[in-house]
Coordinates of C-alpha atoms and ligand atoms in Angstrom, one line a residue:
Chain A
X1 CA -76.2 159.0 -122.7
X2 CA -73.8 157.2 -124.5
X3 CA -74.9 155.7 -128.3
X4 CA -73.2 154.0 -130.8
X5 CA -74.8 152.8 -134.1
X6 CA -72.9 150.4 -136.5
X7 CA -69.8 151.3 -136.1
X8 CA -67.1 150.0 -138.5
X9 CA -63.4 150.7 -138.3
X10 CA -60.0 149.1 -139.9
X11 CA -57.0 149.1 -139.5
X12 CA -54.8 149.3 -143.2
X13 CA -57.7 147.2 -144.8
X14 CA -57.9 145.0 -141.3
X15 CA -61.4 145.3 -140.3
X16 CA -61.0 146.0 -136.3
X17 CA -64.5 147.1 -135.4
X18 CA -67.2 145.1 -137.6
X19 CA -70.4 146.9 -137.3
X20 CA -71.2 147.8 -133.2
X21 CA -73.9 148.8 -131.5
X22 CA -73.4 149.8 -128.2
X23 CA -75.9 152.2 -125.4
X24 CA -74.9 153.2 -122.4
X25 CA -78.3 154.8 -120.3
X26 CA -77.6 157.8 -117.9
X27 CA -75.7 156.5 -114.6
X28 CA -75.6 153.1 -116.0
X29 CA -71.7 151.5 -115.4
X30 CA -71.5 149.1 -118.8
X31 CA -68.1 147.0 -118.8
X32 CA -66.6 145.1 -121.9
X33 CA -64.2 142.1 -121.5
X34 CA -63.0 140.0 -124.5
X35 CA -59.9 138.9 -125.9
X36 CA -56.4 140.9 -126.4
X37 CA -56.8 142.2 -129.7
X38 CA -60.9 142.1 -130.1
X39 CA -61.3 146.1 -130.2
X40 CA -61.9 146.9 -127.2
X41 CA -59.7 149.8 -126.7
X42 CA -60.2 150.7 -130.4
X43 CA -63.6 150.9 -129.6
X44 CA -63.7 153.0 -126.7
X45 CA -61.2 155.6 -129.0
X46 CA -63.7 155.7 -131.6
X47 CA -66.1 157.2 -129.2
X48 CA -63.9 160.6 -128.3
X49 CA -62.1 159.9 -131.8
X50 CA -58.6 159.6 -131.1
X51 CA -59.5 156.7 -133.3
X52 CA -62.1 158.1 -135.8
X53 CA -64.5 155.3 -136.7
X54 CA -64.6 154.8 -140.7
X55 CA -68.4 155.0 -140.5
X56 CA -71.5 154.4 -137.9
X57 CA -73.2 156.9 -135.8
X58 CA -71.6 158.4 -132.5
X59 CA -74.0 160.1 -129.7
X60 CA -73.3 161.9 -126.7
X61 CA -76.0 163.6 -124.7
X62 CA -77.6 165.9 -127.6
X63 CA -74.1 166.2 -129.3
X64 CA -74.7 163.5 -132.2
X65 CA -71.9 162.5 -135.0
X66 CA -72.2 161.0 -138.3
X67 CA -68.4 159.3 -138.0
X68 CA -68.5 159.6 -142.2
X69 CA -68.9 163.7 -141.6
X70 CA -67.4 164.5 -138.5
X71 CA -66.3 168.6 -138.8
X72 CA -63.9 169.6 -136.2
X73 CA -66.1 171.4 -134.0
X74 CA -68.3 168.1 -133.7
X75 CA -65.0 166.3 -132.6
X76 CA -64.6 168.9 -129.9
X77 CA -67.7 169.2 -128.6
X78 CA -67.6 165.3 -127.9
X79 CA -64.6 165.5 -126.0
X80 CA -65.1 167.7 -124.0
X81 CA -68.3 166.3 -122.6
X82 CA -66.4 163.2 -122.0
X83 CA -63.2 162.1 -120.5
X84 CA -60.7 159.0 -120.6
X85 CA -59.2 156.8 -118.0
X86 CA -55.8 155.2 -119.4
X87 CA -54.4 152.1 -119.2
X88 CA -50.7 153.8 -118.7
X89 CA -52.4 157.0 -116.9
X90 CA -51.0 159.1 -118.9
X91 CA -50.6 162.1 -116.7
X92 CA -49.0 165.5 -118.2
X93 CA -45.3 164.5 -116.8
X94 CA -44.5 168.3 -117.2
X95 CA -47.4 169.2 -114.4
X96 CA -48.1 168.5 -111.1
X97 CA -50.9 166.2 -109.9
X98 CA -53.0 169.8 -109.3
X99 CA -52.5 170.8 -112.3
X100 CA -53.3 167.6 -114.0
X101 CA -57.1 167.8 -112.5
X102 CA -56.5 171.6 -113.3
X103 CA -55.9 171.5 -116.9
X104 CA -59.5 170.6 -118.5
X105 CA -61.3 173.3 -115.9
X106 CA -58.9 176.1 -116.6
X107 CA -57.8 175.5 -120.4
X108 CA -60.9 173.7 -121.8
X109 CA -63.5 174.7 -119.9
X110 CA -62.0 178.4 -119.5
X111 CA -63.2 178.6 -116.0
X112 CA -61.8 181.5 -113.6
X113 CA -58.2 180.2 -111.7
X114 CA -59.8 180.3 -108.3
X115 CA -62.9 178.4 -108.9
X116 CA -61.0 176.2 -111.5
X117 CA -58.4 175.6 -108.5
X118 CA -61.1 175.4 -105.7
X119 CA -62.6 172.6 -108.0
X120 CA -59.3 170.7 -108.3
X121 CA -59.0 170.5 -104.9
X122 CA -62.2 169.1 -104.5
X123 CA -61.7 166.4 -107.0
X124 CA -58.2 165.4 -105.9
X125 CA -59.8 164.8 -102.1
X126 CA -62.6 163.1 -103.9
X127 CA -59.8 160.5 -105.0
X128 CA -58.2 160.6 -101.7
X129 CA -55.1 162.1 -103.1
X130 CA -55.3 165.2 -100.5
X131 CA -51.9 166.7 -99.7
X132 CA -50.7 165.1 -103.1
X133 CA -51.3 168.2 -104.7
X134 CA -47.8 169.5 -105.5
X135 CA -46.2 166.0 -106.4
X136 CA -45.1 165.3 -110.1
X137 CA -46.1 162.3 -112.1
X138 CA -43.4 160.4 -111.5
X139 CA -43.3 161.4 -107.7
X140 CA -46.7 159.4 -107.5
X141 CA -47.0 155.5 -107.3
X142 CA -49.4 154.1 -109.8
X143 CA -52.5 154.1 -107.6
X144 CA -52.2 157.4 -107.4
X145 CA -51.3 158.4 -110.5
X146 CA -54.5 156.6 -111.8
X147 CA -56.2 158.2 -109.0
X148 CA -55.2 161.7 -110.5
X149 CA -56.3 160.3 -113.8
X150 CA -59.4 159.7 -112.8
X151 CA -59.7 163.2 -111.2
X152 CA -58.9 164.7 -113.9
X153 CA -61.7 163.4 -116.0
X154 CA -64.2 164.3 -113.4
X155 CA -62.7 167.7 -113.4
X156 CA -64.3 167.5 -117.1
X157 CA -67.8 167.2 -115.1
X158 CA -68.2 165.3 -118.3
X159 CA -71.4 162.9 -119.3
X160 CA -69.1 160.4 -119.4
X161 CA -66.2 158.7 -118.6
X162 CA -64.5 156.0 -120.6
X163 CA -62.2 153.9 -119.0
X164 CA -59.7 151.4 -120.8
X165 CA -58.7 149.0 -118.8
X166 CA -57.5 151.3 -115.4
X167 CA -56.0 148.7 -113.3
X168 CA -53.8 146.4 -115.9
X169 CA -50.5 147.9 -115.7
X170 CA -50.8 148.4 -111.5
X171 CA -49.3 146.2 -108.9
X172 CA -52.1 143.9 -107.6
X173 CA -51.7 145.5 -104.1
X174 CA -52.7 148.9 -105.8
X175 CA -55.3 147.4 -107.9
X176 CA -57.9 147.9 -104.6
X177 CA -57.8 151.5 -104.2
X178 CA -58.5 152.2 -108.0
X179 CA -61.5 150.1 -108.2
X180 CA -62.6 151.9 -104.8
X181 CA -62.5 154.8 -106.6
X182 CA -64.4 153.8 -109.3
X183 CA -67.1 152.1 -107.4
X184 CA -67.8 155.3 -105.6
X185 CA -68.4 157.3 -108.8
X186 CA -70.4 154.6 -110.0
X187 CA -72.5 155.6 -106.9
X188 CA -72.7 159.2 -107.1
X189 CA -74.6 158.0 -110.8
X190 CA -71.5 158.8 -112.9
X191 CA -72.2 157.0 -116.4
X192 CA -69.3 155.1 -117.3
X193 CA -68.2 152.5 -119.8
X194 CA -65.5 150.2 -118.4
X195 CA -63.1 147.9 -120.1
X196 CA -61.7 145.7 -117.7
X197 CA -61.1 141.8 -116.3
X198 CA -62.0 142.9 -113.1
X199 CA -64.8 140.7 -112.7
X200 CA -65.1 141.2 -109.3
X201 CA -65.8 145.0 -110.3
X202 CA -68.2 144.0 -113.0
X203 CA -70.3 142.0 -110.9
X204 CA -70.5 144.6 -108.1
X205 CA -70.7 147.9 -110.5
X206 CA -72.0 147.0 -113.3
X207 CA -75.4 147.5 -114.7
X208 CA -74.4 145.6 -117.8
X209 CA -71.6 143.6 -119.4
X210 CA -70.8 143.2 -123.3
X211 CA -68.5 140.0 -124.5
X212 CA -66.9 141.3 -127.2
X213 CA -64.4 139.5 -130.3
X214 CA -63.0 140.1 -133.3
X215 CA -64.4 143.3 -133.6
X216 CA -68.0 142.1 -132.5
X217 CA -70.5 142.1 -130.1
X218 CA -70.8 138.4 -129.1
X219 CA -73.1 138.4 -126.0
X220 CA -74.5 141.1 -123.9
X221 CA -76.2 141.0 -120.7
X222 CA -76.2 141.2 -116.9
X223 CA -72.8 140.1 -115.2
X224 CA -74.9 137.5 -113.5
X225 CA -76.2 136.4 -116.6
X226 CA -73.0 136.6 -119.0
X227 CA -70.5 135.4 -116.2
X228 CA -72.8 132.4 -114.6
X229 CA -75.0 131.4 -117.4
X230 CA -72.9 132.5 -121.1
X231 CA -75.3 131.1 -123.7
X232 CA -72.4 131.7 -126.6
X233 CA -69.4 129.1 -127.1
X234 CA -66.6 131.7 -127.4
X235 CA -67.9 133.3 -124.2
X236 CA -68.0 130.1 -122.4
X237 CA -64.7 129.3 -123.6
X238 CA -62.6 133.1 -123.1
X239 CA -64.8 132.6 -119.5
X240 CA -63.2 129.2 -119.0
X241 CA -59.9 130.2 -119.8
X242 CA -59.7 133.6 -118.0
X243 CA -60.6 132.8 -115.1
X244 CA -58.2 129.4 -115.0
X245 CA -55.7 131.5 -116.0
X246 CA -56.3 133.6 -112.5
X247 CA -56.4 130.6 -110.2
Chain B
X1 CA -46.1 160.9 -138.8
X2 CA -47.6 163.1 -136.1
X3 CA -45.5 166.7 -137.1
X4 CA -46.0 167.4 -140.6
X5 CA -49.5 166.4 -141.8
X6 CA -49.5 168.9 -145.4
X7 CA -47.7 166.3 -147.6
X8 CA -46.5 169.2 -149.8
X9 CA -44.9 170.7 -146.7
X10 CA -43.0 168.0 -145.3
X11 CA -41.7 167.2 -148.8
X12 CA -40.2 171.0 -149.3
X13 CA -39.1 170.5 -145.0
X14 CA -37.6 166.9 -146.2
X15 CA -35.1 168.6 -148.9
X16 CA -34.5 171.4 -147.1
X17 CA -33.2 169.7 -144.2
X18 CA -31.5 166.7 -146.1
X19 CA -30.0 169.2 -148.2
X20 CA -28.3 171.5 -145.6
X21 CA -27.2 168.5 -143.5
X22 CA -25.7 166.9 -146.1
X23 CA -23.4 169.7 -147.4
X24 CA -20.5 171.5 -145.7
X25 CA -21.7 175.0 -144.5
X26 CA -18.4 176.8 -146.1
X27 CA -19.8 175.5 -149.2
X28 CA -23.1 176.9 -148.6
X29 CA -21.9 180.2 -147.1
X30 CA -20.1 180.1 -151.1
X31 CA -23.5 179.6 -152.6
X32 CA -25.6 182.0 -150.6
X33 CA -22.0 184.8 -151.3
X34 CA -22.0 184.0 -154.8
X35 CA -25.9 183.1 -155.5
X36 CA -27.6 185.0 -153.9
X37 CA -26.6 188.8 -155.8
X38 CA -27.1 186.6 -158.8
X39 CA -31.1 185.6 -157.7
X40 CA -31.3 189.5 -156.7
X41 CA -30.1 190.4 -160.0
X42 CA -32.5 187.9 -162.1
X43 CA -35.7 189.6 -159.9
X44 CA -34.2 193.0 -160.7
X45 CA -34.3 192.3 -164.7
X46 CA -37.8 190.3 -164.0
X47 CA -39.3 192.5 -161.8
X48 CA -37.4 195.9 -162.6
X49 CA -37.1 196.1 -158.7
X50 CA -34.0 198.0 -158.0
X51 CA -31.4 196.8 -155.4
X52 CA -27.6 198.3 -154.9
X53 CA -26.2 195.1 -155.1
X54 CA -22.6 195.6 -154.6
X55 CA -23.5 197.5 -152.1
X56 CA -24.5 194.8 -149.3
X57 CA -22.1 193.8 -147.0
X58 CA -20.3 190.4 -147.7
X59 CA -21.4 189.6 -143.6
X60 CA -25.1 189.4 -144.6
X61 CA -24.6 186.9 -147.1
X62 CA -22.9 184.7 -144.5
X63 CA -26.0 185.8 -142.0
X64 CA -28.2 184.3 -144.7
X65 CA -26.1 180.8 -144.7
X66 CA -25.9 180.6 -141.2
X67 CA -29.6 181.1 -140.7
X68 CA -30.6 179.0 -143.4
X69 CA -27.9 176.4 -141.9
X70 CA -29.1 176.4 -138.2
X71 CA -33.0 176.4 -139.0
X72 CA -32.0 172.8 -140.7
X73 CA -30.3 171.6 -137.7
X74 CA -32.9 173.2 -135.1
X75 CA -36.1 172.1 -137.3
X76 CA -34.6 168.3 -137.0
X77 CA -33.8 168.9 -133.6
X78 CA -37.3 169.7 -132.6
X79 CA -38.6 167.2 -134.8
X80 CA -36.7 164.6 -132.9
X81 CA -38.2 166.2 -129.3
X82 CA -41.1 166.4 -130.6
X83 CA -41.7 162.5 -131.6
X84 CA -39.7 161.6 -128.0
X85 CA -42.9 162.7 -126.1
X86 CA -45.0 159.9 -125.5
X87 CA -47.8 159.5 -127.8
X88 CA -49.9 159.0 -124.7
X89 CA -49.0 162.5 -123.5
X90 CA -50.8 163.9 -126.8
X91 CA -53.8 161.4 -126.5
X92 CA -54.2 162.5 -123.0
X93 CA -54.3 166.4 -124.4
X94 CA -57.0 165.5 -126.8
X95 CA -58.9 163.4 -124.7
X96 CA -59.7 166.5 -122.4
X97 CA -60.9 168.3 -125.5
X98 CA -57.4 170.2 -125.8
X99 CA -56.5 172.6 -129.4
X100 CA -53.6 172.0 -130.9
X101 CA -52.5 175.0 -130.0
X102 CA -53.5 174.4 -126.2
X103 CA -51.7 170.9 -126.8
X104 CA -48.7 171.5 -128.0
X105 CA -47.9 175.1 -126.1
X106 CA -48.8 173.4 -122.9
X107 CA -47.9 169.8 -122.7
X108 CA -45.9 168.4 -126.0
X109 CA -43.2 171.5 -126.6
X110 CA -42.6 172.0 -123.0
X111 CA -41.4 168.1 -122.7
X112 CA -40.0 168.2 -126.4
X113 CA -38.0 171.1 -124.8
X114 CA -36.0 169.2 -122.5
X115 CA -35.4 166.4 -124.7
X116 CA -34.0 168.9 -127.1
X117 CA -31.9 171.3 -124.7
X118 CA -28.9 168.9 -124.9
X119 CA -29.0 169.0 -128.8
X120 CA -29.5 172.8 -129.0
X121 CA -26.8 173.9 -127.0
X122 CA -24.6 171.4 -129.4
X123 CA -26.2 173.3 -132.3
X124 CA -25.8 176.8 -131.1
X125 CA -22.0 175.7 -130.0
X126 CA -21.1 174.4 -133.7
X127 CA -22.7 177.4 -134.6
X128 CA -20.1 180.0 -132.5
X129 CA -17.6 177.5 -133.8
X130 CA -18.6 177.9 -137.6
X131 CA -18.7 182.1 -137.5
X132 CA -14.7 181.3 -138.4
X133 CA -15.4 180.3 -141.6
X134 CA -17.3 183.6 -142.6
X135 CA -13.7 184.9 -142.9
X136 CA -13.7 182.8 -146.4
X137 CA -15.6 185.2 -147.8
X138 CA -13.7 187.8 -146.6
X139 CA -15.5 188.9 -143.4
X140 CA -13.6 190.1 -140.7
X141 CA -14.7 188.4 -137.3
X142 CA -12.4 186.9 -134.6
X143 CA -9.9 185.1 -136.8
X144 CA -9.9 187.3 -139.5
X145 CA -8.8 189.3 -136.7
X146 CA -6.3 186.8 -135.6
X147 CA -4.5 187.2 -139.3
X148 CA -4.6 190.8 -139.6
X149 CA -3.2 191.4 -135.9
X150 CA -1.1 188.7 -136.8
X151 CA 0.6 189.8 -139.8
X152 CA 1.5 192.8 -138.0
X153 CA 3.3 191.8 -135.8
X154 CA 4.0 188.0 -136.9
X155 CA 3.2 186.6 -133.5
X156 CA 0.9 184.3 -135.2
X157 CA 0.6 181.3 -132.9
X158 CA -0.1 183.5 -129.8
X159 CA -2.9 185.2 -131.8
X160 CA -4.2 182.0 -132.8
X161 CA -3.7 180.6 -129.4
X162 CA -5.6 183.8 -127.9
X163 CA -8.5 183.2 -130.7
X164 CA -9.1 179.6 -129.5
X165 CA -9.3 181.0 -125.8
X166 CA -12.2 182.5 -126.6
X167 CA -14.2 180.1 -128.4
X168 CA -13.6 178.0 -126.2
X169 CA -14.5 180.0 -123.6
X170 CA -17.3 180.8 -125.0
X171 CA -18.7 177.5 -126.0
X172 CA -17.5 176.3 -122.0
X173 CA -19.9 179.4 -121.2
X174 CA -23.0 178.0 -122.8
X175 CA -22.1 174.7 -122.1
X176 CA -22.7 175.6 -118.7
X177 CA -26.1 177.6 -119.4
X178 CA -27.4 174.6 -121.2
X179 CA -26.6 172.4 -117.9
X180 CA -27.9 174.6 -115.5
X181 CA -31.6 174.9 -117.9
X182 CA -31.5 171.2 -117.9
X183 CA -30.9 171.0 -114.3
X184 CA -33.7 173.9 -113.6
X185 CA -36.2 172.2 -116.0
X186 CA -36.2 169.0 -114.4
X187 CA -36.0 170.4 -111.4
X188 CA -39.1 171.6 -112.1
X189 CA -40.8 168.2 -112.7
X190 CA -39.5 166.3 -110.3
X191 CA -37.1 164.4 -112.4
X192 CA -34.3 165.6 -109.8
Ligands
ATP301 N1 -52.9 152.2 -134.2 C1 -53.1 151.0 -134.7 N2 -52.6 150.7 -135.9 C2 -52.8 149.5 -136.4 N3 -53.4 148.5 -135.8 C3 -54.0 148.7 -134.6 C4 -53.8 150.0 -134.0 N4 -54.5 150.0 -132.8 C5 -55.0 148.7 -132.7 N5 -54.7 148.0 -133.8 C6 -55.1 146.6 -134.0 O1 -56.5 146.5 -133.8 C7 -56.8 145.3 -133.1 C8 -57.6 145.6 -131.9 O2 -56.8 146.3 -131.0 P1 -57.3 146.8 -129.6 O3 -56.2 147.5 -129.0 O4 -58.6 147.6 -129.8 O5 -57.6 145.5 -128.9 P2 -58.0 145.3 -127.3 O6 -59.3 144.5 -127.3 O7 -58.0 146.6 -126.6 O8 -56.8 144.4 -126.8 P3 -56.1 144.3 -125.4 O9 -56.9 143.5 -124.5 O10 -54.8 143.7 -125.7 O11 -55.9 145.7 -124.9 C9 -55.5 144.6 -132.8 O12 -55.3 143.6 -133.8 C10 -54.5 145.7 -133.0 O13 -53.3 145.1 -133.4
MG302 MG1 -56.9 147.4 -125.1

């Protein structure tokens, strides 16, 4: 669903992304831990280009993009068959959690109001955000306001959704309802690539996890695998240290 | 630089703006009274287009400044609301597969509004304030007014007193209008 071929990408000459290759299969939940500062969000950004890769190849579904030659319409046509999950939410302030899901039905996808609406509704009980329709952003605490993030990509019924990190900037009492959330798309067969140090998510959800530093692939594989059994030093080591860093 | 991405553009926007905020408008009403019938008269020898020239009012010169004057102040204005909105408020717009169009009518300007309605009402207020000096190039508005009542009947610090009533008044006025949109739009959003 999701394939990425040799990606490169710097930063004012400061390689960031060195050459990745990355698939994510239909339904498959693929997380990515690694350092601050190893490209992880850059990464995910180069996929719906808010951070246009300097070169490597970018497929979505059919929709398939030469980074080097992207034209406009490709751009487009890759967003809108996937959606993103912030790390600050980033919910239109201006609208109301509604109208948040409602945007990408009624603006992007140019659906009719009721059925857009009727939709939106849908999706904002799907997040357990019911009768949190009319509230503003800043009406909403940050569970929820991640909570109508995440509705709002799956109002994009997209292919994919791309999450960066959805839980780092929450209280850790509002972490839990998030990661509910996301489990239960997960389950419905939503394909999603998660970055995250959520381990407990990655070993529950995911299908497969990617070690990622300095702008590379280090190890892939199972959580299992990666988590219990790293066969790389700087995995064993960014292991050892996150999770002493939690206790 | 998010706003102006034509290089050439933003260079011509730069001067422009730098220009008019860095000169007094009474001496820009001077150049647009003075300049512009001579630029009319160079395209009329250029172009043998014909114009009556002496016969434009004085008062559209002074239009001309003021425009030319408050488009400065408003473009830097915006410019300024604009690059308030969070950049994760644009990033959001794209990420949905927004235009730019879609974007910035929808979620950016909206937001770039209220960050702006303080500054606007300031600009439109020096703006009321500054018709005054259109009587330098001998337009009669409200102080010219003042003068000519006043010579009459040389009760020249009431009619000056009675000419600051109403500006004042009038700025109080909008004053008010600005609070009550700012009040409405944040109302609006829940900021209230
Ligand atoms: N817009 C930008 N301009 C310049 N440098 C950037 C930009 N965005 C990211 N970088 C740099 O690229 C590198 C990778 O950043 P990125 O945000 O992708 O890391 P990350 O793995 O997501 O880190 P974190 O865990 O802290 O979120 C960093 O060194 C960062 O400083
Ligand atoms: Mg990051």
């Amino acid at each position: 669903m999701i394939e990425l071929r040799g990606i490169f990408k710097s930063y004012s000459n400061r390689p960031v992304l060195k050459g990745i290759d990355l698939e994510v299969e239909q339904g498959q939940v693929v997380v990515i831990i690694g350092p601050s500062g190893s490209g992880k969000t850059t990464l995910l950004r180069t996929i719906n280009f808010l951070a246009p890769a300097d070169r490597g190849l970018i497929r979505i579904g059919e929709i398939q993009v030469d980074a080097t030659k992207a034209h406009k319409a490709d751009i487009m046509a890759i967003r809108r068959s996937t959606a993103m999950v912030f790390q600050s939410f980033n919910l239109f302030v201006n609208k109301t959690a509604l109208e948040n899901v409602m945007e990408g039905p009624l603006v992007v996808r140019k659906l009719p109001k009721g059925e857009a609406r009727e939709m939106s509704l849908h999706y904002m009980e799907r997040v357990g955000l019911a009768g949190k329709e009319d509230s503003y952003p800043n009406q909403l605490s940050g569970g929820q306001q991640q909570r109508v993030g995440i509705a709002r990509a799956l109002a994009m019924e997209p292919k994919a959704i791309l999450f960066d990190e959805p839980t780092s900037s929450l209280d850790p009492e509002l972490v839990g309802e998030v990661l509910a959330v996301m489990k239960s798309i997960a389950a419905e067969g939503m394909t999603m690539l998660v970055v995250t140090h959520e381990m407990s998510f990655a070993r529950d959800v995911a299908h497969h996890t990617i070690f990622m530093d300095q702008g590379q692939i280090v190890e892939q594989g199972s959580p299992q695998q990666l988590f219990s059994n790293p066969q790389e030093e700087r995995t064993q080591r960014f292991l050892a240290n996150f999770l002493d860093r939690r206790v | 630089m998010r706003i102006y991405k034509v290089p050439v553009l933003r260079h011509i926007v730069g001067f422009y703006t730098s220009f008019i905020r860095g000169t007094p408008l009474l001496v820009q009403i001077y150049l647009a009274y003075y300049g512009l019938p001579l630029m009319l008269k160079a395209l009329e020898a250029s172009y043998g287009w014909r114009f009556d020239i002496s016969g434009i009012p004085a008062i559209y010169y002074v239009y001309v400044a003021y425009s030319i004057n408050t488009g400065a102040y408003l473009t830097e204005t915006i410019r300024g609301a604009i690059e308030a909105v969070d950049i994760g408020q644009f990033e959001a717009a794209q990420s949905i597969g927004m235009t730019s169009q879609q974007m910035y009518l929808r979620i950016i300007l909206p937001q770039a509004f209220l960050v702006a309605l303080p500054n606007l009402g300031n600009t439109i207020i020096s703006l009321i304030k500054d018709t005054s000096l259109a009587f330098s190039v001998t337009v009669i508005e409200l102080i010219a007014q003042a003068k000519l009542t006043a010579a009459r009947n040389l009760r020249f610090f009431e009619v000056y007193i009675a000419a600051a009533a109403i500006y004042w008044l009038t700025c109080i006025v909008l004053e008010h209008i600005v609070r009550l949109a700012e009040r409405y739009a944040k109302r609006k959003r829940g900021l209230a």
